[in-house]
PDB file of N, CA and C in Angstrom:
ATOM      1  N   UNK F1359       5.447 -15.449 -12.871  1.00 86.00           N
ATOM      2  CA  UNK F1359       4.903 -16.079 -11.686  1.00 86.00           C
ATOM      3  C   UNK F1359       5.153 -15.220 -10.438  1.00 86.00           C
ATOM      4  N   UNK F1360       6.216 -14.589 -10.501  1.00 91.00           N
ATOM      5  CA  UNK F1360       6.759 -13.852  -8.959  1.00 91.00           C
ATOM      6  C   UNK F1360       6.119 -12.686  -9.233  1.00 91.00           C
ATOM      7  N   UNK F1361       5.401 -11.953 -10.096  1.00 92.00           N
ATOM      8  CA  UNK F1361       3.985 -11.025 -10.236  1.00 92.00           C
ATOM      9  C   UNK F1361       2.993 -11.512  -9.565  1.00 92.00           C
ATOM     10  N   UNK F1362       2.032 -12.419 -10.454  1.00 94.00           N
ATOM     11  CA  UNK F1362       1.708 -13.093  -9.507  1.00 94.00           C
ATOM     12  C   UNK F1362       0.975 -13.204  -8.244  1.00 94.00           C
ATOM     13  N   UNK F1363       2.050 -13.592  -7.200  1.00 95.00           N
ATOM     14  CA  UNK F1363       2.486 -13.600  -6.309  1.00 95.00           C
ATOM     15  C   UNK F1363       2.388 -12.395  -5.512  1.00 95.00           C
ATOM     16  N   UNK F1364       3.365 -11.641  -5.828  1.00 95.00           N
ATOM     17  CA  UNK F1364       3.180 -10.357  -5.643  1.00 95.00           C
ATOM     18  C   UNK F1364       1.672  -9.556  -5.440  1.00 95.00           C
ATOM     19  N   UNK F1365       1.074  -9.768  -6.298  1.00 96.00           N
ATOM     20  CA  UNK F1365      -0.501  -9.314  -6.895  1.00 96.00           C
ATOM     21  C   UNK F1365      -1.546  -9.696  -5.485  1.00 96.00           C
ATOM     22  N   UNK F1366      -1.029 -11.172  -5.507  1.00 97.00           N
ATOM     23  CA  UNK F1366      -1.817 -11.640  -4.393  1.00 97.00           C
ATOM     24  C   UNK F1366      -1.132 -11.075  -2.535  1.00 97.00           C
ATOM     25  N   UNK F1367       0.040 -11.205  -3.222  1.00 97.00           N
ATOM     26  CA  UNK F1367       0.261 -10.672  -0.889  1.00 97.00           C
ATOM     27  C   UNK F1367      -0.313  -9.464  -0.929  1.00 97.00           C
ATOM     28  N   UNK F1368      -0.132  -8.527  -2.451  1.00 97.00           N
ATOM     29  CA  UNK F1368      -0.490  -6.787  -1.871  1.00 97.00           C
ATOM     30  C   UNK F1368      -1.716  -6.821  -1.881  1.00 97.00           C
ATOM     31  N   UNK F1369      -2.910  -7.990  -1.972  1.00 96.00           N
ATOM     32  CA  UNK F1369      -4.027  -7.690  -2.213  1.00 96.00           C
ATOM     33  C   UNK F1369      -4.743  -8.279  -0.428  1.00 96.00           C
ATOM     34  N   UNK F1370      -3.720  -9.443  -0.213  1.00 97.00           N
ATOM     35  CA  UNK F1370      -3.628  -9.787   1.340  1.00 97.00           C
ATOM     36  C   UNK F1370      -3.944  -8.926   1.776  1.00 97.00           C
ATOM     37  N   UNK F1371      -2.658  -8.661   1.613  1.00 97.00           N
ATOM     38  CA  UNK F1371      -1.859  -7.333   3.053  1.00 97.00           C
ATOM     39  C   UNK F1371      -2.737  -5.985   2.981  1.00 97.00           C
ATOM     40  N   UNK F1372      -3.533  -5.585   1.584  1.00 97.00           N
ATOM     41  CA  UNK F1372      -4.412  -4.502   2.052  1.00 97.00           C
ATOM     42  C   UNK F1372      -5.701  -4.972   2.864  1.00 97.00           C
ATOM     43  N   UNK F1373      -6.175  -5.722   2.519  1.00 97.00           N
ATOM     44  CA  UNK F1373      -7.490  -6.252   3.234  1.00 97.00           C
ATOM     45  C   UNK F1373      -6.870  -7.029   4.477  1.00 97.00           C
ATOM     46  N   UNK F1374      -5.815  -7.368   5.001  1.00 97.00           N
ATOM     47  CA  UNK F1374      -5.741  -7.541   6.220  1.00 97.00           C
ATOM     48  C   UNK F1374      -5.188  -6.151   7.396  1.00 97.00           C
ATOM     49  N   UNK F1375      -5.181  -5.176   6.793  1.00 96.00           N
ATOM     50  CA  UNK F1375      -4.247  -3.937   7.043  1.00 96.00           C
ATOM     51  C   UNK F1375      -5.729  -2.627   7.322  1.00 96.00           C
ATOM     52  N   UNK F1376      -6.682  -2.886   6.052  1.00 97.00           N
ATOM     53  CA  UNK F1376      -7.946  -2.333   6.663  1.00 97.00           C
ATOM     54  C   UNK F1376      -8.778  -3.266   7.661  1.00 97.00           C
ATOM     55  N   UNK F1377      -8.957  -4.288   7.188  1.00 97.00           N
ATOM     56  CA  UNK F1377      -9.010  -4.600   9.141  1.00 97.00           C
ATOM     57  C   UNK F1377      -8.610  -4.371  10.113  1.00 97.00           C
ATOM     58  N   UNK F1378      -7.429  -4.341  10.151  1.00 95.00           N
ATOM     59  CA  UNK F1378      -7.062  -4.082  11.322  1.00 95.00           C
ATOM     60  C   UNK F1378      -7.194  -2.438  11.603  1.00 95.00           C
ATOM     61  N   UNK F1379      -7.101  -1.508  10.542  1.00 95.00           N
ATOM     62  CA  UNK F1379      -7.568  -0.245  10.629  1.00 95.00           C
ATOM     63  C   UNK F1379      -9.307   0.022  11.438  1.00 95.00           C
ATOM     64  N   UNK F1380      -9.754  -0.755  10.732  1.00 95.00           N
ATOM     65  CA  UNK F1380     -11.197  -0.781  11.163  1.00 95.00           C
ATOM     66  C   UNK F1380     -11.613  -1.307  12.855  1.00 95.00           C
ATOM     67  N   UNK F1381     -10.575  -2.267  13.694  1.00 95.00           N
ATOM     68  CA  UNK F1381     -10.442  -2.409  14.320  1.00 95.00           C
ATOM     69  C   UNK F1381     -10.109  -1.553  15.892  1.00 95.00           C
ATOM     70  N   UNK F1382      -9.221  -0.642  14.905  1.00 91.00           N
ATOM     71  CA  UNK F1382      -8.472  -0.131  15.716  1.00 91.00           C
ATOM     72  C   UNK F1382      -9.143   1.605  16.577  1.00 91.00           C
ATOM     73  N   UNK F1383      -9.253   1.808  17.433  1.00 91.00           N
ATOM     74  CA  UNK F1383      -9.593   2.901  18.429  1.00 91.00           C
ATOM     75  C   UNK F1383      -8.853   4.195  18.291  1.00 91.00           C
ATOM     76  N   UNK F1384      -7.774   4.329  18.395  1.00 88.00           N
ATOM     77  CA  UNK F1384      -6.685   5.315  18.754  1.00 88.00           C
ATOM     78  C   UNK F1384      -6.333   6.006  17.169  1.00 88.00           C
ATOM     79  N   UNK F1385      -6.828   7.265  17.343  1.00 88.00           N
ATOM     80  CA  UNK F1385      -6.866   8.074  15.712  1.00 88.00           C
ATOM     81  C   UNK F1385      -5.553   7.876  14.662  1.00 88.00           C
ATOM     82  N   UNK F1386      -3.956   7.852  15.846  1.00 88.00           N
ATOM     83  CA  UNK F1386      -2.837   7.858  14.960  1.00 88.00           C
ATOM     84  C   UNK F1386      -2.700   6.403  14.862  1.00 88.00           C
ATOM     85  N   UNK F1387      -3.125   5.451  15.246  1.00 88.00           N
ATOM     86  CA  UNK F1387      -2.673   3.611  14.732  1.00 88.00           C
ATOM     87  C   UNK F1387      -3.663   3.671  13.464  1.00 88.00           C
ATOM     88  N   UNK F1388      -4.712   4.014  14.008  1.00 92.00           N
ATOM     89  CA  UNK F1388      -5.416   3.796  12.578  1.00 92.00           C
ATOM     90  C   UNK F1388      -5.012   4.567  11.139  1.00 92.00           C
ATOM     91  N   UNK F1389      -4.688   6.022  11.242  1.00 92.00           N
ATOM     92  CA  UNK F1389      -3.810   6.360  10.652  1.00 92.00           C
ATOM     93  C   UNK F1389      -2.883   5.919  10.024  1.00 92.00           C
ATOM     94  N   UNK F1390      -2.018   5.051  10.719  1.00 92.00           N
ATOM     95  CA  UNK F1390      -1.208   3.857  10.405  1.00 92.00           C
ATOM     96  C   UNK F1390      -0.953   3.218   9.612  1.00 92.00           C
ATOM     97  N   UNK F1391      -2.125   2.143  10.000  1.00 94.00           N
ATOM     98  CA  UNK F1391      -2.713   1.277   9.211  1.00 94.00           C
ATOM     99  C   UNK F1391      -3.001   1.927   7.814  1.00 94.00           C
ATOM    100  N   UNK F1392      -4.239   2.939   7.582  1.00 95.00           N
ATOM    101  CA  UNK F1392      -4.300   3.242   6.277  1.00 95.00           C
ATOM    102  C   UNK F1392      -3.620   3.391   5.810  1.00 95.00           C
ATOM    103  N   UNK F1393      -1.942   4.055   6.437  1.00 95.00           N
ATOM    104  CA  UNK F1393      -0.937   4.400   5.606  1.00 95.00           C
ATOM    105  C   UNK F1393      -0.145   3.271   4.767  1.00 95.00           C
ATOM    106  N   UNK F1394      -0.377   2.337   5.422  1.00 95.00           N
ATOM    107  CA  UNK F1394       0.727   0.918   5.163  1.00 95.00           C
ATOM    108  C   UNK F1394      -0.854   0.593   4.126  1.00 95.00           C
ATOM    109  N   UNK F1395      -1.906   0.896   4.008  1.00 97.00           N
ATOM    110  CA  UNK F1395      -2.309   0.102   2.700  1.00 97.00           C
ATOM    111  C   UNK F1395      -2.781   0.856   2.310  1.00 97.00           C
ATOM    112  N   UNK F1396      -2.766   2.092   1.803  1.00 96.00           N
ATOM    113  CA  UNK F1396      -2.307   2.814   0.703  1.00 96.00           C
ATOM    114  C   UNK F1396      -0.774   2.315  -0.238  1.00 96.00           C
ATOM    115  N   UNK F1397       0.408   1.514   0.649  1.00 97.00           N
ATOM    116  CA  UNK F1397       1.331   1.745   0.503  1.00 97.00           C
ATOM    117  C   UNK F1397       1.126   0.008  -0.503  1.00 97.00           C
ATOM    118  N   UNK F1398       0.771  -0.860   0.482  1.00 97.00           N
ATOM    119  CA  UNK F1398       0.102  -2.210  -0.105  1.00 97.00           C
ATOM    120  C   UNK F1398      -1.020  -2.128  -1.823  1.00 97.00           C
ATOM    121  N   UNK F1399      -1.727  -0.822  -1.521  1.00 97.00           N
ATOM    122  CA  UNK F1399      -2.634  -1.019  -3.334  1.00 97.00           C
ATOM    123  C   UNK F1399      -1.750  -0.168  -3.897  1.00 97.00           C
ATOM    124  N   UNK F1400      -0.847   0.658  -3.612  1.00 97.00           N
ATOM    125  CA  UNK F1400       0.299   0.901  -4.769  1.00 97.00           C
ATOM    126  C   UNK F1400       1.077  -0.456  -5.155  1.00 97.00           C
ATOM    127  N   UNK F1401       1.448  -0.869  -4.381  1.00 97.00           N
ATOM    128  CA  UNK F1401       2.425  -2.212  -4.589  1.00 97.00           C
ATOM    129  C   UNK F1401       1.317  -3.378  -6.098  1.00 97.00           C
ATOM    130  N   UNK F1402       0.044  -3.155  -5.404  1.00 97.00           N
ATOM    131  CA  UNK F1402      -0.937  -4.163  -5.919  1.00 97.00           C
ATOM    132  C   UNK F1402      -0.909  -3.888  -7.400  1.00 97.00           C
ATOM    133  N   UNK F1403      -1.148  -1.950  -7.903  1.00 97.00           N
ATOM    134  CA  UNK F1403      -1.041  -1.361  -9.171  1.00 97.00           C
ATOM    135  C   UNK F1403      -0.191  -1.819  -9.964  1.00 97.00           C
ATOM    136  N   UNK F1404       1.285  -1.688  -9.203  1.00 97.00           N
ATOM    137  CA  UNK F1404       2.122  -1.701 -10.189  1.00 97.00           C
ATOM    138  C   UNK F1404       2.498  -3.021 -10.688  1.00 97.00           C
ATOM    139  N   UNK F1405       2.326  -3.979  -9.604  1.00 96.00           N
ATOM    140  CA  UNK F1405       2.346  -5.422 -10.177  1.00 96.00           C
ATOM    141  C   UNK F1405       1.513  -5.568 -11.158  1.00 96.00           C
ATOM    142  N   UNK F1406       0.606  -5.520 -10.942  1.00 95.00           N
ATOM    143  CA  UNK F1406      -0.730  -5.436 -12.262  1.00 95.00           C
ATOM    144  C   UNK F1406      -0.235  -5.157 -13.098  1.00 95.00           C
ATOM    145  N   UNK F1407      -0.030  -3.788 -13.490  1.00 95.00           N
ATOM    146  CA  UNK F1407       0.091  -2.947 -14.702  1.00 95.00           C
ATOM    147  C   UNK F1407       1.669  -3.688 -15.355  1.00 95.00           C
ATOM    148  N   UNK F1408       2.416  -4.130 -14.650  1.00 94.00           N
ATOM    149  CA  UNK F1408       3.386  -4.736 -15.756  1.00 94.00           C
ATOM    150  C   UNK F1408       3.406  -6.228 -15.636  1.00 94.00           C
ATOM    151  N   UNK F1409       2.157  -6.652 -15.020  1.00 94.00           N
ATOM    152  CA  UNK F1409       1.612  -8.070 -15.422  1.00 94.00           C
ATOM    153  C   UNK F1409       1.060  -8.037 -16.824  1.00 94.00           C
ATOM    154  N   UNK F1410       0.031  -7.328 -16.627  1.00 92.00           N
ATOM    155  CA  UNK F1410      -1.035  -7.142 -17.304  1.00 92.00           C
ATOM    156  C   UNK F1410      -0.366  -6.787 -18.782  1.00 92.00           C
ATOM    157  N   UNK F1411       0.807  -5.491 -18.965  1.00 92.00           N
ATOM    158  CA  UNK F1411       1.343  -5.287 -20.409  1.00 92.00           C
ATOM    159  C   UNK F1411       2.618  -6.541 -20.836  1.00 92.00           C
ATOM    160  N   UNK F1412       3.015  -7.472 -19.724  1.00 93.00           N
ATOM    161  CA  UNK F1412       3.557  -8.534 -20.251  1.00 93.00           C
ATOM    162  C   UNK F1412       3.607  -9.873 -20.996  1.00 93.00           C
ATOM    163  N   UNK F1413       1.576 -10.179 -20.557  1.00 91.00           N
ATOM    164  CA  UNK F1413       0.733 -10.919 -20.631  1.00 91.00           C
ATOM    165  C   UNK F1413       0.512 -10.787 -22.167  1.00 91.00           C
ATOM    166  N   UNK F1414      -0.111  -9.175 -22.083  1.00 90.00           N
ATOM    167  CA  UNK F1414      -0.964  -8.829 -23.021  1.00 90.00           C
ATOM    168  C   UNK F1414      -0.047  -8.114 -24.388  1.00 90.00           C
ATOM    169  N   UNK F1415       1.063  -7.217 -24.436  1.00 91.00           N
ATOM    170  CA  UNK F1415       2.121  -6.934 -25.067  1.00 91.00           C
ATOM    171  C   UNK F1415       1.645  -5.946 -26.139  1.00 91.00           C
ATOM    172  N   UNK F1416       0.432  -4.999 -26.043  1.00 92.00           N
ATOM    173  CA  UNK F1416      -0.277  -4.488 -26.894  1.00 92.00           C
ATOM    174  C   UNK F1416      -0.337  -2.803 -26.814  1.00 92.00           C
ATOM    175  N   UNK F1417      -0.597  -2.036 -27.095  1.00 93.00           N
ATOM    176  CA  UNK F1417      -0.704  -0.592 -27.062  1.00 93.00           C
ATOM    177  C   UNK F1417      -1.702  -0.111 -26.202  1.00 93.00           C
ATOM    178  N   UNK F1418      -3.177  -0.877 -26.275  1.00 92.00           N
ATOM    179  CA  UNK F1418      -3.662  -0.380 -25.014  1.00 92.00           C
ATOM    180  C   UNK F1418      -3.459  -1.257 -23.711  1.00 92.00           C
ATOM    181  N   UNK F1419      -2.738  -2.202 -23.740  1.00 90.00           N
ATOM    182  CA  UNK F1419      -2.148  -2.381 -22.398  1.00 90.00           C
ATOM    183  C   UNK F1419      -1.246  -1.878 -22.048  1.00 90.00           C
ATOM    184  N   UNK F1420      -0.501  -0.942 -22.962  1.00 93.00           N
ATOM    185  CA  UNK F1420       0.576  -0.178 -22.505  1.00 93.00           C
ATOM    186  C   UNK F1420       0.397   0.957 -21.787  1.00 93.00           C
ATOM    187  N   UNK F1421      -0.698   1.148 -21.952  1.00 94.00           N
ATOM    188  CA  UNK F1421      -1.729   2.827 -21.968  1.00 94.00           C
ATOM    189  C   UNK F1421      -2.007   2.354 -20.182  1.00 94.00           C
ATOM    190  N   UNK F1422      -2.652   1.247 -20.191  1.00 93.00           N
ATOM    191  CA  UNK F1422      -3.749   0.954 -19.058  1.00 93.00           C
ATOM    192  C   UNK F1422      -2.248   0.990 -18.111  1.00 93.00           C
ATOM    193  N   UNK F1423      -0.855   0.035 -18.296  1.00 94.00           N
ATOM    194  CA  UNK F1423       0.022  -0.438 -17.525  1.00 94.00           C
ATOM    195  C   UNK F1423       1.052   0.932 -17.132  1.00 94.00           C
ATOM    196  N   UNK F1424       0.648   1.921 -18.140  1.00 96.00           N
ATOM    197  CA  UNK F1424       1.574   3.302 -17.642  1.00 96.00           C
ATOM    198  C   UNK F1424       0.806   3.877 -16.352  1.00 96.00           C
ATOM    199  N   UNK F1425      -0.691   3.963 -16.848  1.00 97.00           N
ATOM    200  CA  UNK F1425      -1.801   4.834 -15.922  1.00 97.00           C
ATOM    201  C   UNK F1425      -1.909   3.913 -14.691  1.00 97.00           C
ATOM    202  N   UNK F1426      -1.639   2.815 -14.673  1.00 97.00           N
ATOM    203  CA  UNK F1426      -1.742   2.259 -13.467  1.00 97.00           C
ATOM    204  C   UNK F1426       0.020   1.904 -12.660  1.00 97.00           C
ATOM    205  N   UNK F1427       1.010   2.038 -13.165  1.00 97.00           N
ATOM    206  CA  UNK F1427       2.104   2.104 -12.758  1.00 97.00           C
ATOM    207  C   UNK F1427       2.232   3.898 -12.204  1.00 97.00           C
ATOM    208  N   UNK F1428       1.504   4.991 -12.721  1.00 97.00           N
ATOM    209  CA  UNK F1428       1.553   6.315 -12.426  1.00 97.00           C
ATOM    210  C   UNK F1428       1.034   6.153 -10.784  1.00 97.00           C
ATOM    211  N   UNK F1429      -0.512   5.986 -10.985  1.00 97.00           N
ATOM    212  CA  UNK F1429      -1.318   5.586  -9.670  1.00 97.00           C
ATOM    213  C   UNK F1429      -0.616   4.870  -8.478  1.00 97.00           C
ATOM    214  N   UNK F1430       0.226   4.075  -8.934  1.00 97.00           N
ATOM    215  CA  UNK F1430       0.737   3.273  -7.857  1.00 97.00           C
ATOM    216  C   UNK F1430       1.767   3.807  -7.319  1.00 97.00           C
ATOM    217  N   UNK F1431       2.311   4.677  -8.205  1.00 97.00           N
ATOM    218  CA  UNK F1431       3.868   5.189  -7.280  1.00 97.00           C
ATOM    219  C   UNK F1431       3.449   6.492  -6.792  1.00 97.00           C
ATOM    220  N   UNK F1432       2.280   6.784  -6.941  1.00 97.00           N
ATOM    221  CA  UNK F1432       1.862   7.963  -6.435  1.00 97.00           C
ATOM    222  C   UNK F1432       1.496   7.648  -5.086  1.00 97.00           C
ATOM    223  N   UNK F1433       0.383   6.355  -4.832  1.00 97.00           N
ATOM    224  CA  UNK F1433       0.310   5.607  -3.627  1.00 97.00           C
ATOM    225  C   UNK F1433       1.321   5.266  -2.704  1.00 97.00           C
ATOM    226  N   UNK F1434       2.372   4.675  -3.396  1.00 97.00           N
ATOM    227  CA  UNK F1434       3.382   4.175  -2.592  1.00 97.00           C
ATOM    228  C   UNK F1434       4.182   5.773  -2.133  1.00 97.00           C
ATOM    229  N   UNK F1435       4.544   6.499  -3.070  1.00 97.00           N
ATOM    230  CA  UNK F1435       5.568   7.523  -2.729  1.00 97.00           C
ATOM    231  C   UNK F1435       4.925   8.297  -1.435  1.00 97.00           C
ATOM    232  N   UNK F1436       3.269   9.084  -1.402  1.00 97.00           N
ATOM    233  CA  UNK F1436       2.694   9.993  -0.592  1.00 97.00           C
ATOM    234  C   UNK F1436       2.527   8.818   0.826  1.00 97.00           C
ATOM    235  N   UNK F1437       2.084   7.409   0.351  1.00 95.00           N
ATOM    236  CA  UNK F1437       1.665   7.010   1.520  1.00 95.00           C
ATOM    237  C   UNK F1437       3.277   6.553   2.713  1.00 95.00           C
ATOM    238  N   UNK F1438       4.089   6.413   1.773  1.00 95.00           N
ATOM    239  CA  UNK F1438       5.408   6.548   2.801  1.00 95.00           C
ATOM    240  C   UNK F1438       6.191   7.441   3.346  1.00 95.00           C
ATOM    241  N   UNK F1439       6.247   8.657   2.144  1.00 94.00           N
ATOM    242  CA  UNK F1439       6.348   9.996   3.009  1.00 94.00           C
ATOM    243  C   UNK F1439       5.338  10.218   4.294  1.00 94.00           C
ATOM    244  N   UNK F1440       3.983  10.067   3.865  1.00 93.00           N
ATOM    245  CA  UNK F1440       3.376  10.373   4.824  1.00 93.00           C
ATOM    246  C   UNK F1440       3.457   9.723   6.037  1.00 93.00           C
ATOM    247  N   UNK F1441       3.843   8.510   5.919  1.00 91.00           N
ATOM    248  CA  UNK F1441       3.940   7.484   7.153  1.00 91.00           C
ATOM    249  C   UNK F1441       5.294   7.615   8.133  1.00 91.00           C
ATOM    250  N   UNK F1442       6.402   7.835   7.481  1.00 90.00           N
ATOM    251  CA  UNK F1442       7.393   8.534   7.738  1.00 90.00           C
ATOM    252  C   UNK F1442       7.014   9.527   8.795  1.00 90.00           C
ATOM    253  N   UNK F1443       6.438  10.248   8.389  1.00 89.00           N
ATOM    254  CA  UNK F1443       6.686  11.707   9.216  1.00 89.00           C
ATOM    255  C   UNK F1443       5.527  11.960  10.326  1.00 89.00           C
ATOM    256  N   UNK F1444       4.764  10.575  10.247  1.00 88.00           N
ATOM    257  CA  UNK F1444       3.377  10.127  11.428  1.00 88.00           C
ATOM    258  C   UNK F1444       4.761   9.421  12.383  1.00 88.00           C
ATOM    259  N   UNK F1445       5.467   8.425  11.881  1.00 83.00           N
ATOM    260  CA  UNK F1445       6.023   8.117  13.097  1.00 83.00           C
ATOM    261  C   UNK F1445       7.158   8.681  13.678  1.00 83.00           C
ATOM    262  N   UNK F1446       7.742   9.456  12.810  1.00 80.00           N
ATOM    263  CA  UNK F1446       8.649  10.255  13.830  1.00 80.00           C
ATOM    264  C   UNK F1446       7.545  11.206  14.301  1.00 80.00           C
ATOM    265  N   UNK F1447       6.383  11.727  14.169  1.00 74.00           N
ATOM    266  CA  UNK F1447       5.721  13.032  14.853  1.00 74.00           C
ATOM    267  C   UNK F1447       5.688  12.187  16.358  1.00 74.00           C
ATOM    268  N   UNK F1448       5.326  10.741  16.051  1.00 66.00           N
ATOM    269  CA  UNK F1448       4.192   9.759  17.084  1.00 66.00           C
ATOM    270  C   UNK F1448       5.187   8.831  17.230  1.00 66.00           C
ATOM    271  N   UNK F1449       6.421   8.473  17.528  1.00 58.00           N
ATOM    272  CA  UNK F1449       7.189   7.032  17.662  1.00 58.00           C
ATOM    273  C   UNK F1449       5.730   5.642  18.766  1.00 58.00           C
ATOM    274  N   UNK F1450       5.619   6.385  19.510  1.00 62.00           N
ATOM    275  CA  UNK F1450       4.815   5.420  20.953  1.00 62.00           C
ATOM    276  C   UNK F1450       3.617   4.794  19.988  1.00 62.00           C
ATOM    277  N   UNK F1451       2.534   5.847  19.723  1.00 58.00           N
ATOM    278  CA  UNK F1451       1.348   5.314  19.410  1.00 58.00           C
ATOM    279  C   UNK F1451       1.257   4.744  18.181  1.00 58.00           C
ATOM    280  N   UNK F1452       2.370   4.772  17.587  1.00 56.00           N
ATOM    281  CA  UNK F1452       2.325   4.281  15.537  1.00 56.00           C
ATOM    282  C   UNK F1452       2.816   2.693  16.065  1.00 56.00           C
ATOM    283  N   UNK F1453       3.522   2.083  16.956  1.00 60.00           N
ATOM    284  CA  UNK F1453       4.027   1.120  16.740  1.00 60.00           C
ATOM    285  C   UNK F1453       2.880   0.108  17.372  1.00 60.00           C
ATOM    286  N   UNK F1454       3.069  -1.142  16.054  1.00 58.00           N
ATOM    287  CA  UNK F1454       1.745  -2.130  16.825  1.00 58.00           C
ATOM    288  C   UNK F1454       2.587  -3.477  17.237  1.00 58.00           C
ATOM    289  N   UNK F1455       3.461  -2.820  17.776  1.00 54.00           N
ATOM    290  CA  UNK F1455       3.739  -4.583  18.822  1.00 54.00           C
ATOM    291  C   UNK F1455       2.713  -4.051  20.234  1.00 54.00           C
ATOM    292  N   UNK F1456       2.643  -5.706  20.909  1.00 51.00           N
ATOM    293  CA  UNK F1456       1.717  -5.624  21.891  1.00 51.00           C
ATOM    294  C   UNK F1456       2.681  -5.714  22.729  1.00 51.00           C
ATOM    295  N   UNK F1457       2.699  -5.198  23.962  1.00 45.00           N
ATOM    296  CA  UNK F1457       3.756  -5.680  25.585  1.00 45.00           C
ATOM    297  C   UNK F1457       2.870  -6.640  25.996  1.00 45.00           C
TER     298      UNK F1457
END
């Protein structure tokens, strides 16, 4: 159940995260944004993929739940390095609180 769950906020949080990307004006927020959901459909993968081979308990769900646990930490790992090193380049323009 706490998969799930999971499955559904990272699927939220990307489609509320490209909105607000799509929204947004200023090249490094939007930047941002894509970075945090890149970081959200890794999260989404890997829930899947060991939903999906827990559910299912079979050889080609093992196949599908490796290749999609690969994909996802590839997402999560580049899109947080990368986000990392946008906001120390940018501390001012990366942060989205409003004054």
């Amino acid at each position: 159940m706490f998969l799930v769950a999971l499955i559904f906020a990272s699927l939220v949080a990307f489609v509320y995260l490209k909105v607000q990307q799509s929204r947004e004006v200023e090249p490094l927020v939007k930047r941002s944004y894509s970075l945090k959901s890149s970081i959200a459909i890794g999260i989404f993968l890997i829930s899947f993929g060991i939903n999906s081979y827990m559910s299912l308990q079979s050889s080609v769900a093992a196949v599908v739940a490796l290749i999609f646990l690969v994909i996802g930490s590839i997402n999560i790992f580049f899109g947080w390095k990368q986000y990392r090193l946008l906001k120390n380049y940018s501390p001012k323009e990366t942060s989205t609180e409003t004054n």
